């Protein structure tokens, strides 16, 4: 919300420096986001009168001018052609720093001194709308009435400061000069000067000129006034200065006045050319289904019964509160106007504005909520300005159709209650003063605060709201250097709880971190084509789609962490990072049905990804992570579609429940993501691990007698797995088994085709005595026999 | 004989003292104590000594032998020490060569900040509570006093799935769920991922929040200030101060923005805080009694306060990360720096 300081001063007598006022407003919750000096580029520019023009002796296109700038004369060389002796013009003097970036210095042009420059409208940062002649090519010729020597910002009325204030949604009343002026009163203690709402009207009644019928509940009040003999011209200077200052486009007297009142009073107004209102009757009604209207942005919109229109007896003229139609707008030849001042339902205006995608100053204002009394004040203020500037003749009486004024509200509170909420010791008299300064009429009765809530403060409903009003004006620094209640400490004495999920997640993350993995974080969104790239055919292809995504690439909620991981790895690969290992902890989203009718299942997953790492190394990292839990697992060949079918595995429990899948990625998927072939991926189901009981240990005694080591290298067929052999070795050792480890695998043609050599370190221990050589040899013999019998293994 | 013995002793000790290395020591040993050695030959000459003098002379010879032997041993120790030192010197490595190690990874800065904040909160007696990221309109908005088509919805651009199901735009949704489920006193934090339809240099459509909620009989704005002060000191250091500025959130009343003194310049003003000395890092307030009532908590009896902040932003301030895009790019050249 932009307002000028000068405008605020119409309603408050203050003279604080703008920065100081801005700070006070910010401290009270009206955040001044920017202070703009309208005259930032107008210093060292004054009004001058050209007294004499001579040809430059050394240049055909230049002229030497003598200029009266009040206290002295200056000589200026110019190439401008639209100047003449006696012309009043803006003169920029050395030191000026104009809006278009030009800086003025004393100079010599072809041997003759020039002490400044005449300015065009553009160089002053103004245009034709703001000032007549400002867009003319050449120098801006000012009216002869301008005082010679006056500073140009004062002469143009641009010696003002604009505050850009961030208004929170609970304070629509502050989206106006008057609303902010009330805040200024509260923060400075100055008195509020109410806007002048008086006007002169004709004896003839407006109700004889126009009928209004209110047919929709989306409008709670509709007021209208009729003005004849209107002067459709350029607006008075003050109106233009103000609107220019806050950045509103200037159109003509009537339209400018409606905008002026919108900014000043916060009430949107609409002006109709009366001759276009068929039957001299305005009907406020819901749009008919399929009803079309062409509006001022030259688009035609199709409406339905959710939209409110202002119509006459044959056509819709305005999309209520949003934008006017071309069929009834003010033209230069308009003679009689109808001014509308209404209260429309904020939800209706919001929905319509959103639906047709049209946002105007009016719809923005209505979308935040306009209150009942505002309609009346707004229209009266406009009539006052019409009278003040003599812009037309006002018919008597304002037409006012409404569903009844809302009940006045009174809230009762106590200083004790407010202080309890705030934890402060603010005096009741201070509270009452603050509330009264804010326009909330407050009386102290038997220690209670009786507050009459003005209709523009719909946000105030209870003591908490009053407490906020009190503290924001009283100042939050009370907690640093004021009196604060001894804090009640009961709430501090609670037990904290990290929660199982956080604990397990942290354990696993820690293992992975120490295994050399870096934690990645990706958006939860993936593109629809990720399913194809990952070759997913199962239920995970049903992804939840976002209705309003940032883009197609970020439109679906991921059902696996694989796409995110592959993209992150591919990025690292592309930029040349070596041996990258990443993990990510995040959710996947699984709908029960699409489109969603209930909340989907959300699963907590952890993914691992790496390139330049062997299957064995990767497997160890994954197993270490899982060993943080109590899971007793087996590995079976994985059916995960985006993994290499031969170089991947599922981590399963004895029931076959899958807790994780891992392995080298499928070569086609590697190609799809531009990843190296040896890329590894794993996805762990954290929720399933969380459901397991806590990891506990049953500790066996340390062996009392020495452990005996034997190394055995055996030759077996390729298809015999390590797991097969280990199982066989274990069972052959029986009670004497202590440990077994594969330490080498060797493949060579000399072993025979399809054969491999597997070397095991076998450790035996007898819990009752030291084993003799004979006993050891016997066990080894049993092992070899078992391996030969079951797997055709031979000693190498 | 005795004279000769003394002479051998003196000379031997002198030679031992002058020996330069282990070899010369061995030579001395052989020359004096060996089978053909000087001392041995003296012993052999024992038969020339009168029988009554033999024990005495024998003792003298043994004494001399012990002296020589221990002198040799002593000297040998010296040489051993020198040798060891030489050996140690030779085996010295270049201690500045890189350590050979299984290279360590690192947690994401956001996770590290989450861990820090959660640990601080848990130590202050908060319970960690989580909730779904895909939420109903009720838990994300209506239950927080943000009705449909209300202007306060403009504060957040929300991702919708259907008219009624959305990606949560704030972890406050978890607070509503917790208030429905738990009876006061309630003291929870809800860390998690949130989504807003906003993506530019300073906004990520996905980011992380941590919100806290305390509900008990007598809590006030003053408690909120005291608790947040203590919490921020634990995060950014003992010298940290905070200040409240009025603001608006539909679910708190009064609502405040919380500025934290800049951890870089400690309030003096620097580039990080744009010269203000403070960073706007949290939103907080007293829970709006309407929100308590909607979740079935008696607002006459109980009061609450709540606070919330963007964890990614905290992490960026804490680690001096200036570019938000780095947080979701997963470039190991970035992540490695947090090792």
PDB file of N, CA and C in Angstrom, chain B residues 28-85:
ATOM      1  N   UNK B  28      87.870 -55.853  21.518  1.00  0.00           N
ATOM      2  CA  UNK B  28      88.401 -55.720  22.881  1.00  0.00           C
ATOM      3  C   UNK B  28      88.018 -56.930  23.714  1.00  0.00           C
ATOM      4  N   UNK B  29      86.730 -57.314  23.537  1.00  0.00           N
ATOM      5  CA  UNK B  29      86.226 -58.456  24.287  1.00  0.00           C
ATOM      6  C   UNK B  29      87.089 -59.696  24.022  1.00  0.00           C
ATOM      7  N   UNK B  30      87.326 -59.940  22.711  1.00  0.00           N
ATOM      8  CA  UNK B  30      88.126 -61.119  22.311  1.00  0.00           C
ATOM      9  C   UNK B  30      89.555 -61.003  22.868  1.00  0.00           C
ATOM     10  N   UNK B  31      90.087 -59.795  22.703  1.00  0.00           N
ATOM     11  CA  UNK B  31      91.484 -59.587  23.079  1.00  0.00           C
ATOM     12  C   UNK B  31      91.686 -59.762  24.596  1.00  0.00           C
ATOM     13  N   UNK B  32      90.717 -59.334  25.362  1.00  0.00           N
ATOM     14  CA  UNK B  32      90.893 -59.388  26.814  1.00  0.00           C
ATOM     15  C   UNK B  32      90.268 -60.628  27.437  1.00  0.00           C
ATOM     16  N   UNK B  33      88.984 -60.871  27.039  1.00  0.00           N
ATOM     17  CA  UNK B  33      88.246 -61.917  27.730  1.00  0.00           C
ATOM     18  C   UNK B  33      88.189 -63.234  26.957  1.00  0.00           C
ATOM     19  N   UNK B  34      88.646 -63.216  25.681  1.00  0.00           N
ATOM     20  CA  UNK B  34      88.557 -64.410  24.835  1.00  0.00           C
ATOM     21  C   UNK B  34      89.430 -65.553  25.369  1.00  0.00           C
ATOM     22  N   UNK B  35      89.295 -66.715  24.667  1.00  0.00           N
ATOM     23  CA  UNK B  35      90.039 -67.901  25.096  1.00  0.00           C
ATOM     24  C   UNK B  35      91.534 -67.650  25.106  1.00  0.00           C
ATOM     25  N   UNK B  36      91.958 -66.841  24.108  1.00  0.00           N
ATOM     26  CA  UNK B  36      93.375 -66.513  24.041  1.00  0.00           C
ATOM     27  C   UNK B  36      93.617 -65.142  24.659  1.00  0.00           C
ATOM     28  N   UNK B  37      92.649 -64.606  25.339  1.00  0.00           N
ATOM     29  CA  UNK B  37      92.723 -63.233  25.812  1.00  0.00           C
ATOM     30  C   UNK B  37      93.712 -63.041  26.954  1.00  0.00           C
ATOM     31  N   UNK B  38      93.965 -61.758  27.169  1.00  0.00           N
ATOM     32  CA  UNK B  38      94.981 -61.378  28.158  1.00  0.00           C
ATOM     33  C   UNK B  38      94.607 -61.845  29.554  1.00  0.00           C
ATOM     34  N   UNK B  39      93.369 -61.642  29.904  1.00  0.00           N
ATOM     35  CA  UNK B  39      92.929 -62.018  31.242  1.00  0.00           C
ATOM     36  C   UNK B  39      92.948 -63.540  31.425  1.00  0.00           C
ATOM     37  N   UNK B  40      92.522 -64.191  30.343  1.00  0.00           N
ATOM     38  CA  UNK B  40      92.524 -65.665  30.401  1.00  0.00           C
ATOM     39  C   UNK B  40      93.949 -66.189  30.609  1.00  0.00           C
ATOM     40  N   UNK B  41      94.883 -65.559  29.896  1.00  0.00           N
ATOM     41  CA  UNK B  41      96.269 -66.050  30.034  1.00  0.00           C
ATOM     42  C   UNK B  41      96.812 -65.761  31.441  1.00  0.00           C
ATOM     43  N   UNK B  42      96.370 -64.674  32.022  1.00  0.00           N
ATOM     44  CA  UNK B  42      96.784 -64.400  33.412  1.00  0.00           C
ATOM     45  C   UNK B  42      96.269 -65.487  34.331  1.00  0.00           C
ATOM     46  N   UNK B  43      94.982 -65.868  34.096  1.00  0.00           N
ATOM     47  CA  UNK B  43      94.406 -66.947  34.910  1.00  0.00           C
ATOM     48  C   UNK B  43      95.208 -68.229  34.758  1.00  0.00           C
ATOM     49  N   UNK B  44      95.602 -68.394  33.497  1.00  0.00           N
ATOM     50  CA  UNK B  44      96.413 -69.597  33.252  1.00  0.00           C
ATOM     51  C   UNK B  44      97.728 -69.543  34.048  1.00  0.00           C
ATOM     52  N   UNK B  45      98.260 -68.328  34.257  1.00  0.00           N
ATOM     53  CA  UNK B  45      99.525 -68.194  34.991  1.00  0.00           C
ATOM     54  C   UNK B  45      99.351 -68.364  36.500  1.00  0.00           C
ATOM     55  N   UNK B  46      98.134 -68.736  36.890  1.00  0.00           N
ATOM     56  CA  UNK B  46      97.801 -68.891  38.304  1.00  0.00           C
ATOM     57  C   UNK B  46      98.707 -69.912  38.998  1.00  0.00           C
ATOM     58  N   UNK B  47      99.058 -70.922  38.227  1.00  0.00           N
ATOM     59  CA  UNK B  47      99.864 -71.973  38.863  1.00  0.00           C
ATOM     60  C   UNK B  47     101.223 -71.431  39.356  1.00  0.00           C
ATOM     61  N   UNK B  48     101.662 -70.294  38.812  1.00  0.00           N
ATOM     62  CA  UNK B  48     102.919 -69.703  39.290  1.00  0.00           C
ATOM     63  C   UNK B  48     102.728 -68.957  40.617  1.00  0.00           C
ATOM     64  N   UNK B  49     101.479 -68.754  40.983  1.00  0.00           N
ATOM     65  CA  UNK B  49     101.241 -68.017  42.231  1.00  0.00           C
ATOM     66  C   UNK B  49     101.278 -68.991  43.413  1.00  0.00           C
ATOM     67  N   UNK B  50     101.773 -68.446  44.485  1.00  0.00           N
ATOM     68  CA  UNK B  50     101.867 -69.303  45.675  1.00  0.00           C
ATOM     69  C   UNK B  50     100.465 -69.719  46.078  1.00  0.00           C
ATOM     70  N   UNK B  51     100.323 -71.001  46.479  1.00  0.00           N
ATOM     71  CA  UNK B  51      98.976 -71.525  46.784  1.00  0.00           C
ATOM     72  C   UNK B  51      98.229 -70.668  47.770  1.00  0.00           C
ATOM     73  N   UNK B  52      98.887 -70.107  48.745  1.00  0.00           N
ATOM     74  CA  UNK B  52      98.139 -69.336  49.752  1.00  0.00           C
ATOM     75  C   UNK B  52      97.634 -68.009  49.195  1.00  0.00           C
ATOM     76  N   UNK B  53      98.354 -67.568  48.110  1.00  0.00           N
ATOM     77  CA  UNK B  53      97.910 -66.290  47.526  1.00  0.00           C
ATOM     78  C   UNK B  53      96.833 -66.475  46.450  1.00  0.00           C
ATOM     79  N   UNK B  54      96.663 -67.761  46.048  1.00  0.00           N
ATOM     80  CA  UNK B  54      95.775 -67.989  44.893  1.00  0.00           C
ATOM     81  C   UNK B  54      94.330 -67.440  45.078  1.00  0.00           C
ATOM     82  N   UNK B  55      93.678 -67.756  46.227  1.00  0.00           N
ATOM     83  CA  UNK B  55      92.300 -67.222  46.358  1.00  0.00           C
ATOM     84  C   UNK B  55      92.248 -65.708  46.194  1.00  0.00           C
ATOM     85  N   UNK B  56      93.165 -65.049  46.812  1.00  0.00           N
ATOM     86  CA  UNK B  56      93.173 -63.587  46.757  1.00  0.00           C
ATOM     87  C   UNK B  56      93.364 -63.096  45.332  1.00  0.00           C
ATOM     88  N   UNK B  57      94.376 -63.773  44.656  1.00  0.00           N
ATOM     89  CA  UNK B  57      94.655 -63.356  43.289  1.00  0.00           C
ATOM     90  C   UNK B  57      93.458 -63.649  42.370  1.00  0.00           C
ATOM     91  N   UNK B  58      92.897 -64.884  42.617  1.00  0.00           N
ATOM     92  CA  UNK B  58      91.698 -65.246  41.816  1.00  0.00           C
ATOM     93  C   UNK B  58      90.612 -64.192  41.963  1.00  0.00           C
ATOM     94  N   UNK B  59      90.375 -63.759  43.173  1.00  0.00           N
ATOM     95  CA  UNK B  59      89.342 -62.744  43.397  1.00  0.00           C
ATOM     96  C   UNK B  59      89.658 -61.468  42.638  1.00  0.00           C
ATOM     97  N   UNK B  60      90.948 -61.095  42.660  1.00  0.00           N
ATOM     98  CA  UNK B  60      91.354 -59.887  41.940  1.00  0.00           C
ATOM     99  C   UNK B  60      91.050 -59.992  40.462  1.00  0.00           C
ATOM    100  N   UNK B  61      91.402 -61.194  39.907  1.00  0.00           N
ATOM    101  CA  UNK B  61      91.179 -61.377  38.468  1.00  0.00           C
ATOM    102  C   UNK B  61      89.684 -61.282  38.143  1.00  0.00           C
ATOM    103  N   UNK B  62      88.883 -61.981  38.990  1.00  0.00           N
ATOM    104  CA  UNK B  62      87.429 -61.928  38.730  1.00  0.00           C
ATOM    105  C   UNK B  62      86.875 -60.504  38.805  1.00  0.00           C
ATOM    106  N   UNK B  63      87.387 -59.777  39.780  1.00  0.00           N
ATOM    107  CA  UNK B  63      86.946 -58.388  39.950  1.00  0.00           C
ATOM    108  C   UNK B  63      87.239 -57.584  38.677  1.00  0.00           C
ATOM    109  N   UNK B  64      88.472 -57.792  38.192  1.00  0.00           N
ATOM    110  CA  UNK B  64      88.890 -57.085  36.976  1.00  0.00           C
ATOM    111  C   UNK B  64      87.975 -57.475  35.821  1.00  0.00           C
ATOM    112  N   UNK B  65      87.727 -58.801  35.682  1.00  0.00           N
ATOM    113  CA  UNK B  65      86.872 -59.283  34.583  1.00  0.00           C
ATOM    114  C   UNK B  65      85.473 -58.632  34.668  1.00  0.00           C
ATOM    115  N   UNK B  66      84.906 -58.607  35.872  1.00  0.00           N
ATOM    116  CA  UNK B  66      83.561 -58.006  36.018  1.00  0.00           C
ATOM    117  C   UNK B  66      83.561 -56.543  35.605  1.00  0.00           C
ATOM    118  N   UNK B  67      84.626 -55.865  36.038  1.00  0.00           N
ATOM    119  CA  UNK B  67      84.699 -54.435  35.713  1.00  0.00           C
ATOM    120  C   UNK B  67      84.716 -54.235  34.207  1.00  0.00           C
ATOM    121  N   UNK B  68      85.582 -55.090  33.558  1.00  0.00           N
ATOM    122  CA  UNK B  68      85.709 -54.950  32.106  1.00  0.00           C
ATOM    123  C   UNK B  68      84.380 -55.311  31.425  1.00  0.00           C
ATOM    124  N   UNK B  69      83.796 -56.410  31.875  1.00  0.00           N
ATOM    125  CA  UNK B  69      82.535 -56.841  31.256  1.00  0.00           C
ATOM    126  C   UNK B  69      81.449 -55.775  31.374  1.00  0.00           C
ATOM    127  N   UNK B  70      81.326 -55.230  32.587  1.00  0.00           N
ATOM    128  CA  UNK B  70      80.250 -54.244  32.747  1.00  0.00           C
ATOM    129  C   UNK B  70      80.557 -52.977  31.958  1.00  0.00           C
ATOM    130  N   UNK B  71      81.854 -52.656  31.846  1.00  0.00           N
ATOM    131  CA  UNK B  71      82.229 -51.494  31.035  1.00  0.00           C
ATOM    132  C   UNK B  71      81.823 -51.729  29.596  1.00  0.00           C
ATOM    133  N   UNK B  72      82.100 -52.974  29.110  1.00  0.00           N
ATOM    134  CA  UNK B  72      81.715 -53.293  27.733  1.00  0.00           C
ATOM    135  C   UNK B  72      80.189 -53.195  27.559  1.00  0.00           C
ATOM    136  N   UNK B  73      79.454 -53.784  28.502  1.00  0.00           N
ATOM    137  CA  UNK B  73      77.985 -53.743  28.429  1.00  0.00           C
ATOM    138  C   UNK B  73      77.446 -52.314  28.384  1.00  0.00           C
ATOM    139  N   UNK B  74      78.024 -51.532  29.283  1.00  0.00           N
ATOM    140  CA  UNK B  74      77.596 -50.123  29.351  1.00  0.00           C
ATOM    141  C   UNK B  74      77.789 -49.428  28.025  1.00  0.00           C
ATOM    142  N   UNK B  75      79.005 -49.673  27.478  1.00  0.00           N
ATOM    143  CA  UNK B  75      79.348 -49.040  26.210  1.00  0.00           C
ATOM    144  C   UNK B  75      78.408 -49.547  25.105  1.00  0.00           C
ATOM    145  N   UNK B  76      78.121 -50.861  25.157  1.00  0.00           N
ATOM    146  CA  UNK B  76      77.218 -51.447  24.162  1.00  0.00           C
ATOM    147  C   UNK B  76      75.843 -50.758  24.195  1.00  0.00           C
ATOM    148  N   UNK B  77      75.340 -50.526  25.396  1.00  0.00           N
ATOM    149  CA  UNK B  77      74.059 -49.823  25.573  1.00  0.00           C
ATOM    150  C   UNK B  77      74.073 -48.491  24.834  1.00  0.00           C
ATOM    151  N   UNK B  78      75.197 -47.772  25.011  1.00  0.00           N
ATOM    152  CA  UNK B  78      75.348 -46.468  24.360  1.00  0.00           C
ATOM    153  C   UNK B  78      75.212 -46.627  22.856  1.00  0.00           C
ATOM    154  N   UNK B  79      75.965 -47.667  22.345  1.00  0.00           N
ATOM    155  CA  UNK B  79      75.894 -47.868  20.878  1.00  0.00           C
ATOM    156  C   UNK B  79      74.483 -48.262  20.440  1.00  0.00           C
ATOM    157  N   UNK B  80      73.820 -49.128  21.243  1.00  0.00           N
ATOM    158  CA  UNK B  80      72.448 -49.528  20.899  1.00  0.00           C
ATOM    159  C   UNK B  80      71.525 -48.322  20.777  1.00  0.00           C
ATOM    160  N   UNK B  81      71.672 -47.437  21.738  1.00  0.00           N
ATOM    161  CA  UNK B  81      70.835 -46.251  21.760  1.00  0.00           C
ATOM    162  C   UNK B  81      71.039 -45.419  20.500  1.00  0.00           C
ATOM    163  N   UNK B  82      72.333 -45.250  20.167  1.00  0.00           N
ATOM    164  CA  UNK B  82      72.662 -44.455  18.972  1.00  0.00           C
ATOM    165  C   UNK B  82      72.064 -45.098  17.731  1.00  0.00           C
ATOM    166  N   UNK B  83      72.238 -46.432  17.676  1.00  0.00           N
ATOM    167  CA  UNK B  83      71.688 -47.161  16.527  1.00  0.00           C
ATOM    168  C   UNK B  83      70.178 -46.974  16.415  1.00  0.00           C
ATOM    169  N   UNK B  84      69.484 -47.103  17.559  1.00  0.00           N
ATOM    170  CA  UNK B  84      68.036 -46.964  17.562  1.00  0.00           C
ATOM    171  C   UNK B  84      67.628 -45.585  17.064  1.00  0.00           C
ATOM    172  N   UNK B  85      68.366 -44.605  17.573  1.00  0.00           N
ATOM    173  CA  UNK B  85      68.036 -43.245  17.147  1.00  0.00           C
ATOM    174  C   UNK B  85      68.201 -43.073  15.650  1.00  0.00           C
TER     175      UNK B  85
END
